[in-house]
Amino acid sequence: MRAGVLIRFSPSRPCMIANGGLTGSTKPAARRDFSATAATWATWGFIGLGRMGYPMAQNLRAKIPESDTLIVHDQNRELAQKFKEEVGIAAAGAGAKGKGNAIEVSDSPRELAEKSEVIISVLPGPPHVKSVFGHILHPRLSPVAETVSAETDRLFIDCSTIDPTSSTEIANAVHSSSSGRFVDAPMSGGVVGARASTLTFMLGCPTHNSNGDGKLAARVTPILELMGSKVVHMGTSGMGLAGKLANNYLLAISNIATAEAMNLGIGLGLDPVQLANLINGSSGQCWSSKINNPIKGISPGAPAERDFEGGFSVSLMKKDLGLAMKAAREHGVELELARRAEDVYEDVEEEEKGKDFSVVYRWLEGRSTGGNRSRRGR
């Protein structure tokens, strides 16, 4: 990825890029109607092949027409090449028996965007998203009608979890430069949901396009449904992320509470399986207790079954909690439990870096000094 390109975003002004490029006001090109169905011989772009992005891109390739091409990019080119080899083959060999799924690897986000009608990004955090779109938007992208299709605007779908303010600024930069349409669509469901294509997407996009019609969400929804099972339109730009941060704040707290409740019950002598059955059939049940229980033998397929490997890392949970806290400060919202939860995840990260965030249970267990720990179900 090129260095030295700085992109500045302002919610009320067009995109401005250092060293030339977009400066000042740019009149948007006339908008065309959005199609709710994929065009024949369409080209799709996917940026970011991490724990979530890899299975999402895999499901996308499996469900789009075989005649379509999927272009992928990741900073780790070896990972992108691995994806091409495991999931499909290069476009030149798309007719090979048993394959028929064209996949190309792009050297840069810019090259990918130039060739694609729909670009989906799944990146770790705000700096990564800003860097990628800085490269995509400088120099100014030609309208998709001039490069790919005469029927639709280029569509950017960012599924990264970042702060709503940054996302809205990026959306404004994309729209003011007439580079296409941008929506935020963070997801919930974890790696298990990404693999099973059962993710819930929280969509943030304007109710109406610039030409006054309301087809943008209608175009985006069936695309997201290729990778998930539910799409909830939360409101205008940034509102998908607002919903995601509220949800993940609750998840950060309930994960700790689940770990404490399980640790408490086992410390009092309860069988862990019976305790989990009680909680999951009572008012205390939640995703962390039922789907991602930190005790081995309770939630099939949960990270606890494999020493907390895979899943949603402690670092990512800490990042999302930090984003929620930042958004709360910006809007004057009090989060009473946030600081203590942040301290917990910081301590857990030091001892269990890279593990699924449900490893909080093991951290708590190690700090416990009393009770019979022989029935913990590990």
Coordinates of C-alpha atoms in Angstrom, one line a residue:
M1 CA 0.0 0.0 0.0
R2 CA 1.4 3.4 -0.9
A3 CA 2.7 5.7 1.8
G4 CA 2.5 9.4 2.1
V5 CA -1.1 10.0 0.9
L6 CA -3.1 11.9 3.5
I7 CA -6.8 12.1 3.2
R8 CA -8.7 14.7 5.3
F9 CA -12.4 14.4 5.9
S10 CA -14.9 17.1 6.8
P11 CA -18.6 16.3 7.3
S12 CA -19.7 19.6 5.7
R13 CA -17.1 19.9 2.9
P14 CA -16.0 17.8 -0.1
C15 CA -13.0 15.5 0.2
M16 CA -9.7 17.2 0.2
I17 CA -6.5 15.3 -0.4
A18 CA -2.9 16.6 0.1
N19 CA -0.6 16.8 -2.8
G20 CA -3.3 17.6 -5.3
G21 CA -6.5 15.8 -6.3
L22 CA -9.9 16.7 -5.0
T23 CA -9.9 20.3 -3.6
G24 CA -12.9 22.5 -3.4
S25 CA -16.4 21.9 -4.5
T26 CA -17.3 19.2 -7.0
K27 CA -20.6 19.0 -8.7
P28 CA -22.0 15.4 -8.5
A29 CA -22.8 13.6 -11.7
A30 CA -26.3 12.8 -12.5
R31 CA -27.4 9.7 -10.6
R32 CA -29.0 6.6 -12.2
D33 CA -31.5 4.3 -10.7
F34 CA -30.1 1.5 -8.6
S35 CA -30.8 -2.1 -9.5
A36 CA -31.7 -4.5 -6.7
T37 CA -30.3 -7.4 -8.7
A38 CA -26.7 -8.1 -9.7
A39 CA -25.9 -7.2 -13.3
T40 CA -24.8 -9.9 -15.8
W41 CA -21.0 -10.3 -15.9
A42 CA -20.6 -8.1 -12.8
T43 CA -17.3 -7.5 -11.2
W44 CA -17.1 -7.5 -7.4
G45 CA -14.4 -6.2 -5.1
F46 CA -13.6 -7.4 -1.6
I47 CA -11.0 -5.7 0.7
G48 CA -9.8 -7.4 3.9
L49 CA -9.5 -11.2 4.3
G50 CA -9.2 -11.5 8.0
R51 CA -11.1 -13.8 10.3
M52 CA -14.4 -12.2 9.3
G53 CA -13.6 -11.1 5.8
Y54 CA -12.3 -14.5 4.5
P55 CA -15.5 -16.5 5.1
M56 CA -17.7 -13.5 4.1
A57 CA -15.8 -13.3 0.7
Q58 CA -16.0 -17.1 0.4
N59 CA -19.8 -17.0 0.8
L60 CA -20.1 -14.1 -1.6
R61 CA -18.1 -16.0 -4.3
A62 CA -20.3 -19.1 -3.8
K63 CA -23.6 -17.2 -4.3
I64 CA -22.9 -14.7 -7.1
P65 CA -23.3 -15.9 -10.7
E66 CA -20.4 -18.0 -11.9
S67 CA -19.9 -15.6 -14.8
D68 CA -19.1 -12.8 -12.3
T69 CA -15.6 -12.0 -11.2
L70 CA -14.5 -11.4 -7.6
I71 CA -11.4 -9.3 -7.1
V72 CA -9.8 -9.5 -3.6
H73 CA -7.2 -7.5 -1.9
D74 CA -5.4 -7.9 1.5
Q75 CA -2.2 -6.3 2.8
N76 CA -1.0 -9.9 3.1
R77 CA -0.8 -10.9 -0.5
E78 CA 0.0 -14.5 0.4
L79 CA -3.4 -14.7 2.2
A80 CA -5.1 -13.3 -0.9
Q81 CA -3.4 -15.8 -3.1
K82 CA -4.4 -18.6 -0.7
F83 CA -8.0 -17.4 -1.0
K84 CA -7.9 -17.5 -4.8
E85 CA -6.4 -21.0 -4.7
E86 CA -8.8 -22.4 -2.1
V87 CA -12.0 -20.7 -3.2
G88 CA -11.7 -20.4 -7.0
I89 CA -9.3 -19.8 -9.8
A90 CA -8.1 -16.9 -11.9
A91 CA -10.4 -15.4 -14.5
A92 CA -8.3 -16.9 -17.3
G93 CA -9.2 -20.4 -16.2
A94 CA -12.8 -19.8 -15.2
G95 CA -14.0 -22.4 -17.6
A96 CA -12.0 -25.2 -16.0
K97 CA -14.1 -28.2 -15.1
G98 CA -15.4 -28.2 -11.6
K99 CA -14.3 -24.6 -10.9
G100 CA -16.0 -21.9 -12.9
N101 CA -15.5 -19.2 -10.2
A102 CA -13.3 -16.4 -11.4
I103 CA -11.2 -14.8 -8.7
E104 CA -8.4 -12.2 -9.2
V105 CA -6.0 -10.8 -6.7
S106 CA -5.4 -7.0 -6.8
D107 CA -2.2 -5.3 -5.7
S108 CA -4.0 -2.2 -4.4
P109 CA -7.4 -1.0 -3.2
R110 CA -7.3 1.6 -5.9
E111 CA -6.9 -0.9 -8.7
L112 CA -9.7 -3.1 -7.2
A113 CA -12.1 -0.1 -7.0
E114 CA -11.4 1.0 -10.6
K115 CA -12.5 -2.4 -11.9
S116 CA -15.4 -3.1 -9.6
E117 CA -19.1 -2.2 -9.4
V118 CA -19.5 -3.2 -5.8
I119 CA -16.7 -2.9 -3.3
I120 CA -17.0 -4.5 0.2
S121 CA -14.5 -3.7 2.9
V122 CA -13.9 -5.5 6.2
L123 CA -11.0 -3.8 8.0
P124 CA -9.7 -3.7 11.6
G125 CA -10.3 -0.1 12.6
P126 CA -10.6 3.6 11.6
P127 CA -7.0 4.2 10.6
H128 CA -7.2 1.2 8.1
V129 CA -10.5 2.4 6.6
K130 CA -9.2 5.9 6.2
S131 CA -6.0 4.7 4.6
V132 CA -7.8 2.5 2.2
F133 CA -10.2 5.2 1.0
G134 CA -7.4 7.7 0.9
H135 CA -5.7 5.5 -1.7
I136 CA -9.0 4.8 -3.5
L137 CA -10.1 8.4 -3.9
H138 CA -6.7 9.9 -4.9
P139 CA -6.5 10.6 -7.7
R140 CA -10.2 11.0 -8.4
L141 CA -11.9 7.9 -9.5
S142 CA -13.7 7.9 -12.9
P143 CA -17.5 7.3 -12.6
V144 CA -18.3 3.7 -12.8
A145 CA -20.3 4.3 -16.0
E146 CA -17.0 5.2 -17.7
T147 CA -15.1 2.1 -16.5
V148 CA -17.4 -0.8 -15.7
S149 CA -21.1 -0.4 -16.2
A150 CA -23.5 2.0 -17.8
E151 CA -26.3 1.0 -15.5
T152 CA -25.3 1.7 -11.9
D153 CA -23.2 3.9 -9.7
R154 CA -20.2 2.3 -8.0
L155 CA -21.2 1.1 -4.6
F156 CA -19.0 0.9 -1.5
I157 CA -20.2 -1.2 1.4
D158 CA -18.0 -0.8 4.5
C159 CA -18.6 -3.6 7.0
S160 CA -15.8 -2.5 9.3
T161 CA -16.5 -1.5 12.9
I162 CA -15.3 2.1 13.2
D163 CA -16.7 5.3 14.8
P164 CA -19.8 6.8 13.2
T165 CA -18.1 10.2 12.8
S166 CA -15.3 8.8 10.7
S167 CA -17.6 6.7 8.6
T168 CA -19.9 9.7 7.9
E169 CA -16.8 11.7 6.8
I170 CA -15.7 9.0 4.5
A171 CA -19.2 8.8 3.0
N172 CA -19.2 12.5 2.4
A173 CA -15.8 12.2 0.7
V174 CA -17.0 9.4 -1.6
H175 CA -20.3 11.2 -2.5
S176 CA -18.8 14.7 -2.9
S177 CA -16.2 13.4 -5.3
S178 CA -18.8 11.6 -7.4
S179 CA -16.9 8.3 -6.9
G180 CA -20.0 6.3 -6.1
R181 CA -22.3 5.6 -3.1
F182 CA -21.1 4.6 0.3
V183 CA -22.9 2.8 3.1
D184 CA -21.9 1.5 6.5
A185 CA -22.9 -2.0 7.2
P186 CA -21.2 -3.5 10.3
M187 CA -22.2 -7.0 11.3
S188 CA -22.9 -9.1 14.3
G189 CA -22.6 -12.9 14.6
G190 CA -18.9 -13.4 14.9
V191 CA -16.7 -15.8 12.9
V192 CA -19.3 -18.6 13.4
G193 CA -21.9 -16.4 11.8
A194 CA -19.5 -15.4 9.0
R195 CA -18.8 -19.0 8.1
A196 CA -22.4 -20.0 8.3
S197 CA -23.7 -16.9 6.4
T198 CA -26.0 -16.0 9.3
L199 CA -24.6 -12.6 10.1
T200 CA -26.9 -9.7 11.0
F201 CA -26.0 -6.5 9.2
M202 CA -26.8 -3.0 10.6
L203 CA -27.2 -0.8 7.6
G204 CA -26.6 3.0 7.6
C205 CA -27.5 4.8 4.4
P206 CA -29.6 7.8 3.4
T207 CA -33.3 7.0 3.0
H208 CA -33.2 8.6 -0.4
N209 CA -30.5 8.9 -3.1
S210 CA -29.3 12.3 -4.3
N211 CA -31.9 12.1 -7.1
G212 CA -34.7 11.8 -4.6
D213 CA -35.6 8.1 -4.9
G214 CA -35.3 5.5 -2.2
K215 CA -33.6 2.6 -3.8
L216 CA -30.2 2.6 -2.2
A217 CA -31.1 0.4 0.7
A218 CA -33.0 -1.8 -1.7
R219 CA -29.9 -2.3 -3.8
V220 CA -27.7 -2.9 -0.8
T221 CA -29.9 -5.4 1.1
P222 CA -29.8 -8.3 -1.3
I223 CA -26.0 -8.0 -1.5
L224 CA -25.6 -8.2 2.2
E225 CA -28.0 -11.2 2.3
L226 CA -25.5 -13.1 0.3
M227 CA -23.3 -13.1 3.4
G228 CA -25.9 -13.0 6.2
S229 CA -29.4 -13.8 7.2
K230 CA -30.7 -10.4 8.4
V231 CA -30.3 -6.8 7.4
V232 CA -31.7 -4.0 9.6
H233 CA -31.8 -0.5 8.2
M234 CA -30.9 1.7 11.1
G235 CA -31.1 5.1 9.5
T236 CA -28.9 7.4 7.6
S237 CA -25.1 7.4 7.2
G238 CA -23.3 6.3 10.4
M239 CA -26.4 4.9 12.0
G240 CA -25.5 1.3 11.2
L241 CA -22.3 1.8 13.2
A242 CA -24.2 3.6 16.0
G243 CA -26.3 0.4 16.3
K244 CA -23.2 -1.8 16.2
L245 CA -21.4 0.1 19.0
A246 CA -24.5 0.0 21.2
N247 CA -24.8 -3.7 20.6
N248 CA -21.1 -4.4 21.2
Y249 CA -21.0 -2.3 24.3
L250 CA -23.7 -4.6 25.7
L251 CA -21.8 -7.6 24.5
A252 CA -18.6 -6.4 26.2
I253 CA -20.5 -6.1 29.5
S254 CA -22.5 -9.3 29.2
N255 CA -19.4 -11.3 28.4
I256 CA -17.8 -10.3 31.6
A257 CA -21.0 -10.8 33.6
T258 CA -21.4 -14.3 32.1
A259 CA -17.8 -15.2 33.1
E260 CA -18.4 -13.9 36.6
A261 CA -21.7 -15.7 37.0
M262 CA -20.3 -19.0 35.8
N263 CA -17.2 -18.5 38.0
L264 CA -19.5 -17.7 41.0
G265 CA -21.8 -20.7 40.5
I266 CA -18.9 -23.2 40.0
G267 CA -17.1 -21.7 43.0
L268 CA -20.2 -22.3 45.1
G269 CA -20.2 -26.0 44.0
L270 CA -22.6 -26.1 41.1
D271 CA -22.1 -28.4 38.1
P272 CA -21.2 -26.1 35.1
V273 CA -23.5 -27.8 32.7
Q274 CA -26.5 -27.6 35.1
L275 CA -25.6 -24.0 35.8
A276 CA -25.5 -23.1 32.1
N277 CA -28.8 -24.9 31.5
L278 CA -30.4 -22.9 34.3
I279 CA -29.1 -19.6 33.1
N280 CA -30.0 -20.3 29.5
G281 CA -33.6 -21.2 30.5
S282 CA -34.0 -18.2 32.8
S283 CA -33.8 -14.4 32.8
G284 CA -30.0 -14.3 32.8
Q285 CA -29.6 -15.9 29.3
C286 CA -27.6 -14.0 26.7
W287 CA -25.5 -14.7 23.6
S288 CA -22.4 -15.1 25.8
S289 CA -24.0 -17.7 28.0
K290 CA -25.8 -19.6 25.3
I291 CA -23.8 -19.4 22.0
N292 CA -20.3 -18.4 23.3
N293 CA -20.2 -19.9 26.8
P294 CA -16.7 -19.8 28.2
I295 CA -16.9 -23.3 29.7
K296 CA -15.9 -26.2 27.5
G297 CA -18.7 -28.7 26.8
I298 CA -21.6 -26.2 26.8
S299 CA -21.7 -24.3 23.5
P300 CA -20.7 -26.6 20.6
G301 CA -18.2 -24.9 18.3
A302 CA -17.5 -22.1 20.7
P303 CA -13.8 -21.0 21.2
A304 CA -13.8 -22.5 24.7
E305 CA -13.9 -25.9 22.9
R306 CA -10.4 -25.2 21.4
D307 CA -8.5 -23.3 24.2
F308 CA -10.2 -20.0 23.2
E309 CA -8.5 -20.0 19.8
G310 CA -10.3 -18.2 16.9
G311 CA -13.4 -16.2 17.4
F312 CA -13.5 -12.5 18.3
S313 CA -10.3 -11.5 19.9
V314 CA -9.8 -9.7 23.2
S315 CA -8.1 -6.9 21.3
L316 CA -11.0 -6.4 18.9
M317 CA -13.5 -6.4 21.8
K318 CA -11.3 -3.8 23.6
K319 CA -11.2 -1.7 20.4
D320 CA -15.0 -1.8 20.0
L321 CA -15.5 -0.9 23.6
G322 CA -13.2 2.1 23.1
L323 CA -15.1 3.2 20.1
A324 CA -18.4 3.1 22.0
M325 CA -16.8 5.1 24.8
K326 CA -15.5 7.7 22.3
A327 CA -18.9 8.0 20.7
A328 CA -20.5 8.4 24.1
R329 CA -18.1 11.2 25.1
E330 CA -18.8 13.0 21.9
H331 CA -22.5 12.9 22.5
G332 CA -22.6 13.4 26.2
V333 CA -23.8 9.9 27.1
E334 CA -22.8 8.4 30.4
L335 CA -21.5 4.8 30.4
E336 CA -21.2 3.8 34.1
L337 CA -19.6 0.4 33.6
A338 CA -17.4 1.2 30.6
R339 CA -14.2 2.2 32.4
R340 CA -14.1 -0.9 34.6
A341 CA -14.8 -3.2 31.6
E342 CA -12.0 -1.5 29.7
D343 CA -9.6 -2.2 32.6
V344 CA -10.7 -5.9 32.6
Y345 CA -10.1 -6.3 28.8
E346 CA -6.7 -4.5 29.1
D347 CA -5.6 -6.9 31.8
V348 CA -6.9 -9.9 30.0
E349 CA -5.2 -8.9 26.8
E350 CA -1.8 -8.8 28.5
E351 CA -2.2 -12.4 29.7
E352 CA -4.3 -13.9 26.8
K353 CA -3.4 -11.9 23.7
G354 CA -4.9 -13.3 20.5
K355 CA -7.5 -15.4 22.4
D356 CA -11.3 -15.1 22.0
F357 CA -12.7 -12.5 24.4
S358 CA -14.6 -15.2 26.3
V359 CA -11.2 -16.1 27.8
V360 CA -12.2 -13.5 30.4
Y361 CA -13.5 -16.5 32.3
R362 CA -10.1 -18.1 32.6
W363 CA -8.6 -14.8 33.7
L364 CA -11.2 -14.5 36.4
E365 CA -10.8 -18.1 37.5
G366 CA -7.1 -17.5 37.9
R367 CA -7.8 -14.6 40.3
S368 CA -10.2 -16.7 42.4
T369 CA -8.8 -18.1 45.6
G370 CA -11.6 -19.9 47.3
G371 CA -14.1 -22.7 46.5
N372 CA -13.9 -26.1 44.9
R373 CA -12.6 -25.6 41.3
S374 CA -12.6 -29.4 40.5
R375 CA -16.0 -29.2 38.7
R376 CA -15.3 -26.4 36.3
G377 CA -15.8 -28.4 33.1
R378 CA -12.6 -27.5 31.4

